[in-house]
Short mmCIF file of C-alpha atoms in Angstrom, two decimals:
data_model
loop_
_atom_site.label_atom_id
_atom_site.label_comp_id
_atom_site.label_asym_id
_atom_site.label_seq_id
_atom_site.Cartn_x
_atom_site.Cartn_y
_atom_site.Cartn_z
CA UNK A 558 12.06 -25.13 9.34
CA UNK A 559 9.04 -25.84 11.50
CA UNK A 560 9.07 -27.63 14.93
CA UNK A 561 8.00 -30.74 12.98
CA UNK A 562 11.12 -30.78 10.91
CA UNK A 563 9.33 -29.51 7.59
CA UNK A 564 10.34 -26.53 5.49
CA UNK A 565 8.08 -23.48 5.89
CA UNK A 566 6.49 -22.18 2.56
CA UNK A 567 8.13 -18.82 2.25
CA UNK A 568 6.69 -18.17 -1.25
CA UNK A 569 4.74 -15.10 0.13
CA UNK A 570 7.93 -13.31 1.10
CA UNK A 571 9.68 -12.70 4.52
CA UNK A 572 7.71 -13.63 7.62
CA UNK A 573 7.58 -12.07 11.16
CA UNK A 574 6.09 -13.03 14.49
CA UNK A 575 2.91 -11.27 15.56
CA UNK A 576 3.33 -9.75 19.25
CA UNK A 577 -0.58 -10.54 19.84
CA UNK A 578 -1.14 -14.02 18.40
CA UNK A 579 2.48 -15.28 18.39
CA UNK A 580 1.71 -16.58 14.79
CA UNK A 581 4.47 -16.17 12.15
CA UNK A 582 3.03 -14.69 8.99
CA UNK A 583 4.34 -13.06 5.80
CA UNK A 584 4.99 -9.31 6.15
CA UNK A 585 2.28 -8.57 3.57
CA UNK A 586 -0.24 -9.92 6.10
CA UNK A 587 0.80 -7.82 8.94
CA UNK A 588 1.17 -4.17 10.11
CA UNK A 589 4.44 -2.82 11.15
CA UNK A 590 4.87 -0.38 13.87
CA UNK A 591 7.81 1.57 15.35
CA UNK A 592 8.51 3.64 18.40
CA UNK A 593 8.51 7.35 17.48
CA UNK A 594 10.99 9.87 19.10
CA UNK A 595 8.46 10.81 21.78
CA UNK A 596 8.06 7.10 22.69
CA UNK A 597 4.60 6.92 20.81
CA UNK A 598 3.77 3.88 18.82
CA UNK A 599 3.46 4.82 15.20
CA UNK A 600 1.95 2.64 12.41
CA UNK A 601 4.40 2.18 9.52
CA UNK A 602 2.02 1.06 6.75
CA UNK A 603 4.63 1.24 3.96
CA UNK A 604 7.24 -0.43 6.14
CA UNK A 605 9.88 2.30 5.43
CA UNK A 606 10.18 4.05 8.88
CA UNK A 607 13.50 3.84 10.71
CA UNK A 608 13.75 1.84 13.93
CA UNK A 609 13.10 -1.70 15.04
CA UNK A 610 10.02 -3.04 13.65
CA UNK A 611 7.05 -4.39 15.87
CA UNK A 612 4.73 -6.58 13.88
CA UNK A 613 1.11 -7.27 14.44
CA UNK A 614 -1.25 -9.33 12.28
CA UNK A 615 -3.56 -7.30 9.98
CA UNK A 616 -6.78 -8.00 11.66
CA UNK A 617 -8.86 -5.96 14.14
CA UNK A 618 -8.71 -8.34 17.15
CA UNK A 619 -4.96 -8.68 17.11
CA UNK A 620 -4.55 -4.98 16.79
CA UNK A 621 -6.99 -4.30 19.55
CA UNK A 622 -5.21 -6.93 21.82
CA UNK A 623 -1.72 -5.40 21.13
CA UNK A 624 -2.93 -1.88 21.94
CA UNK A 625 -4.92 -2.73 25.10
CA UNK A 626 -2.64 -5.45 26.67
CA UNK A 627 0.51 -3.47 26.85
CA UNK A 628 2.17 -5.71 24.37
CA UNK A 629 3.80 -2.93 22.43
CA UNK A 630 5.80 -1.96 25.51
CA UNK A 631 6.79 -5.55 26.28
CA UNK A 632 8.06 -6.03 22.63
CA UNK A 633 9.89 -2.68 22.63
CA UNK A 634 11.32 -3.34 26.12
CA UNK A 635 10.46 0.26 27.27
CA UNK A 636 7.42 2.29 28.27
CA UNK A 637 5.59 3.51 25.24
CA UNK A 638 2.49 5.52 24.50
CA UNK A 639 -0.21 3.81 22.54
CA UNK A 640 -2.78 6.44 20.96
CA UNK A 641 -6.53 5.60 22.01
CA UNK A 642 -7.29 5.77 18.22
CA UNK A 643 -4.63 3.49 17.04
CA UNK A 644 -6.64 0.84 15.32
CA UNK A 645 -8.72 3.50 13.69
CA UNK A 646 -5.71 5.12 12.48
CA UNK A 647 -4.37 1.86 11.06
CA UNK A 648 -7.60 1.52 9.18
CA UNK A 649 -7.54 4.91 7.84
CA UNK A 650 -3.88 4.55 6.49
CA UNK A 651 -4.53 1.19 4.98
CA UNK A 652 -7.69 2.51 3.15
CA UNK A 653 -5.65 5.52 1.97
CA UNK A 654 -2.94 3.23 0.68
CA UNK A 655 -5.40 0.97 -1.07
CA UNK A 656 -7.11 3.91 -2.70
CA UNK A 657 -3.67 5.31 -3.88
CA UNK A 658 -2.79 1.96 -5.39
CA UNK A 659 -6.07 1.77 -7.41
CA UNK A 660 -5.54 5.28 -8.50
CA UNK A 661 -2.03 4.63 -9.73
CA UNK A 662 -3.37 1.42 -11.62
CA UNK A 663 -6.09 3.64 -13.29
CA UNK A 664 -3.43 6.23 -14.42
CA UNK A 665 -1.57 3.35 -15.80
CA UNK A 666 -4.43 2.11 -17.91
CA UNK A 667 -4.90 -0.92 -15.70
CA UNK A 668 -8.15 0.03 -14.04
CA UNK A 669 -11.71 1.18 -15.30
CA UNK A 670 -14.82 2.39 -13.52
CA UNK A 671 -18.33 2.52 -14.53
CA UNK A 672 -20.94 -0.36 -15.06
CA UNK A 673 -20.60 -0.38 -19.00
CA UNK A 674 -16.82 -0.36 -19.04
CA UNK A 675 -16.48 -2.94 -16.23
CA UNK A 676 -19.12 -5.16 -17.96
CA UNK A 677 -17.10 -4.80 -21.27
CA UNK A 678 -13.88 -5.79 -19.60
CA UNK A 679 -15.62 -8.79 -17.90
CA UNK A 680 -17.15 -10.00 -21.20
CA UNK A 681 -13.74 -9.53 -23.02
CA UNK A 682 -11.89 -11.40 -20.12
CA UNK A 683 -9.67 -8.19 -19.55
CA UNK A 684 -10.61 -8.07 -15.95
CA UNK A 685 -8.76 -9.96 -13.24
CA UNK A 686 -10.48 -8.14 -10.15
CA UNK A 687 -14.00 -6.79 -9.76
CA UNK A 688 -14.37 -3.95 -7.38
CA UNK A 689 -17.83 -2.97 -6.09
CA UNK A 690 -18.70 -0.51 -3.47
CA UNK A 691 -19.98 -1.82 -0.20
CA UNK A 692 -22.75 0.71 0.07
CA UNK A 693 -23.94 0.15 -3.52
CA UNK A 694 -27.13 -1.41 -4.73
CA UNK A 695 -27.11 -5.14 -4.20
CA UNK A 696 -29.38 -5.56 -7.19
CA UNK A 697 -27.10 -3.58 -9.45
CA UNK A 698 -24.03 -5.20 -8.11
CA UNK A 699 -25.52 -8.67 -8.63
CA UNK A 700 -25.54 -8.12 -12.46
CA UNK A 701 -21.73 -8.42 -12.54
CA UNK A 702 -19.78 -11.50 -11.55
CA UNK A 703 -16.17 -11.97 -10.44
CA UNK A 704 -13.87 -13.12 -13.26
CA UNK A 705 -13.08 -16.81 -13.27
CA UNK A 706 -9.83 -17.40 -11.42
CA UNK A 707 -9.98 -13.73 -10.42
CA UNK A 708 -10.70 -11.76 -7.31
CA UNK A 709 -13.47 -9.70 -5.75
CA UNK A 710 -12.90 -6.55 -3.61
CA UNK A 711 -16.10 -5.30 -1.95
CA UNK A 712 -15.34 -3.24 1.14
CA UNK A 713 -14.52 0.22 -0.03
CA UNK A 714 -17.27 2.71 -0.02
CA UNK A 715 -18.56 4.51 -3.23
CA UNK A 716 -16.74 7.69 -1.80
CA UNK A 717 -13.67 5.95 -1.25
CA UNK A 718 -13.75 4.39 -4.84
CA UNK A 719 -14.65 7.78 -6.10
CA UNK A 720 -11.38 9.16 -4.69
CA UNK A 721 -9.44 6.29 -6.43
CA UNK A 722 -11.06 6.95 -9.89
CA UNK A 723 -11.10 10.78 -9.74
CA UNK A 724 -15.01 11.02 -9.48
CA UNK A 725 -17.41 11.81 -6.76
CA UNK A 726 -18.65 8.29 -6.31
CA UNK A 727 -17.96 4.98 -8.07
CA UNK A 728 -19.92 1.61 -7.53
CA UNK A 729 -18.31 -0.65 -9.91
CA UNK A 730 -14.58 -0.87 -11.04
CA UNK A 731 -12.29 -3.47 -12.55
CA UNK A 732 -8.53 -4.26 -12.60
CA UNK A 733 -6.51 -5.90 -15.45
CA UNK A 734 -3.87 -8.51 -14.69
CA UNK A 735 -0.40 -7.41 -14.15
CA UNK A 736 0.92 -4.03 -13.02
CA UNK A 737 -0.24 -3.10 -9.56
CA UNK A 738 -3.12 -5.61 -9.38
CA UNK A 739 -1.42 -8.06 -7.07
CA UNK A 740 -0.39 -5.27 -4.73
CA UNK A 741 -3.97 -3.95 -4.71
CA UNK A 742 -5.50 -7.33 -3.93
CA UNK A 743 -2.83 -7.70 -1.09
CA UNK A 744 -3.54 -4.29 0.47
CA UNK A 745 -7.39 -5.10 0.12
CA UNK A 746 -6.86 -8.30 2.08
CA UNK A 747 -5.26 -6.24 4.86
CA UNK A 748 -8.19 -3.85 4.94
CA UNK A 749 -10.64 -6.72 4.90
CA UNK A 750 -9.31 -8.13 7.91
CA UNK A 751 -9.15 -4.81 9.74
CA UNK A 752 -12.64 -4.00 8.82
CA UNK A 753 -13.85 -7.42 9.81
CA UNK A 754 -15.74 -7.83 6.54
CA UNK A 755 -17.78 -11.03 6.46
CA UNK A 756 -16.41 -13.93 4.70
CA UNK A 757 -18.88 -13.66 1.76
CA UNK A 758 -17.25 -10.37 1.05
CA UNK A 759 -13.73 -11.69 1.19
CA UNK A 760 -11.04 -11.30 -1.50
CA UNK A 761 -11.93 -14.60 -3.32
CA UNK A 762 -10.49 -16.93 -5.91
CA UNK A 763 -13.30 -18.35 -7.79
CA UNK A 764 -12.72 -21.47 -9.96
CA UNK A 765 -14.97 -23.20 -12.17
CA UNK A 766 -14.85 -26.73 -13.28
CA UNK A 767 -14.28 -27.53 -16.82
#
């Protein structure tokens, strides 16, 4: 129930309050931290580490504020050590998790890479998500369009996509519906906010009028 007396929409799962923004958000849009045995703040990307969770919105500004303004100590109610590279470490771990999820989707037959395969999936309406490397040729990428009612992920590098697909580099990839796709899109959204990708490169839902 909100202050205005209306019911909150909890369709996106359990919610937590961000220590930096004071916003209450779905856990899927946040980063969980715990206090380690040495009183050091540790990111818990998978949300499985023991201990009381400290939650921060999954965006760079909120993470930097929490790290620089002593907000972790205030929330933990004890002195804590915040690593100087905490935000970079969060980005690194979220990137690794996203790459792992795409790799798992590929191994399950739910993802393909390469211009021709991706183009075929798009033409046959098998693709729900178009993935393109942030450092790929804009001219080449413009030849493929996000599926109708689908999503676009465009802020992994060609090297990072290469790791996901078991190749040296990858520019074009696609995910089918079902399987791990929703989790990939969710994790991609967290990375997008942490990397402060421009709005034009956001995970987007494209709809066409009929």
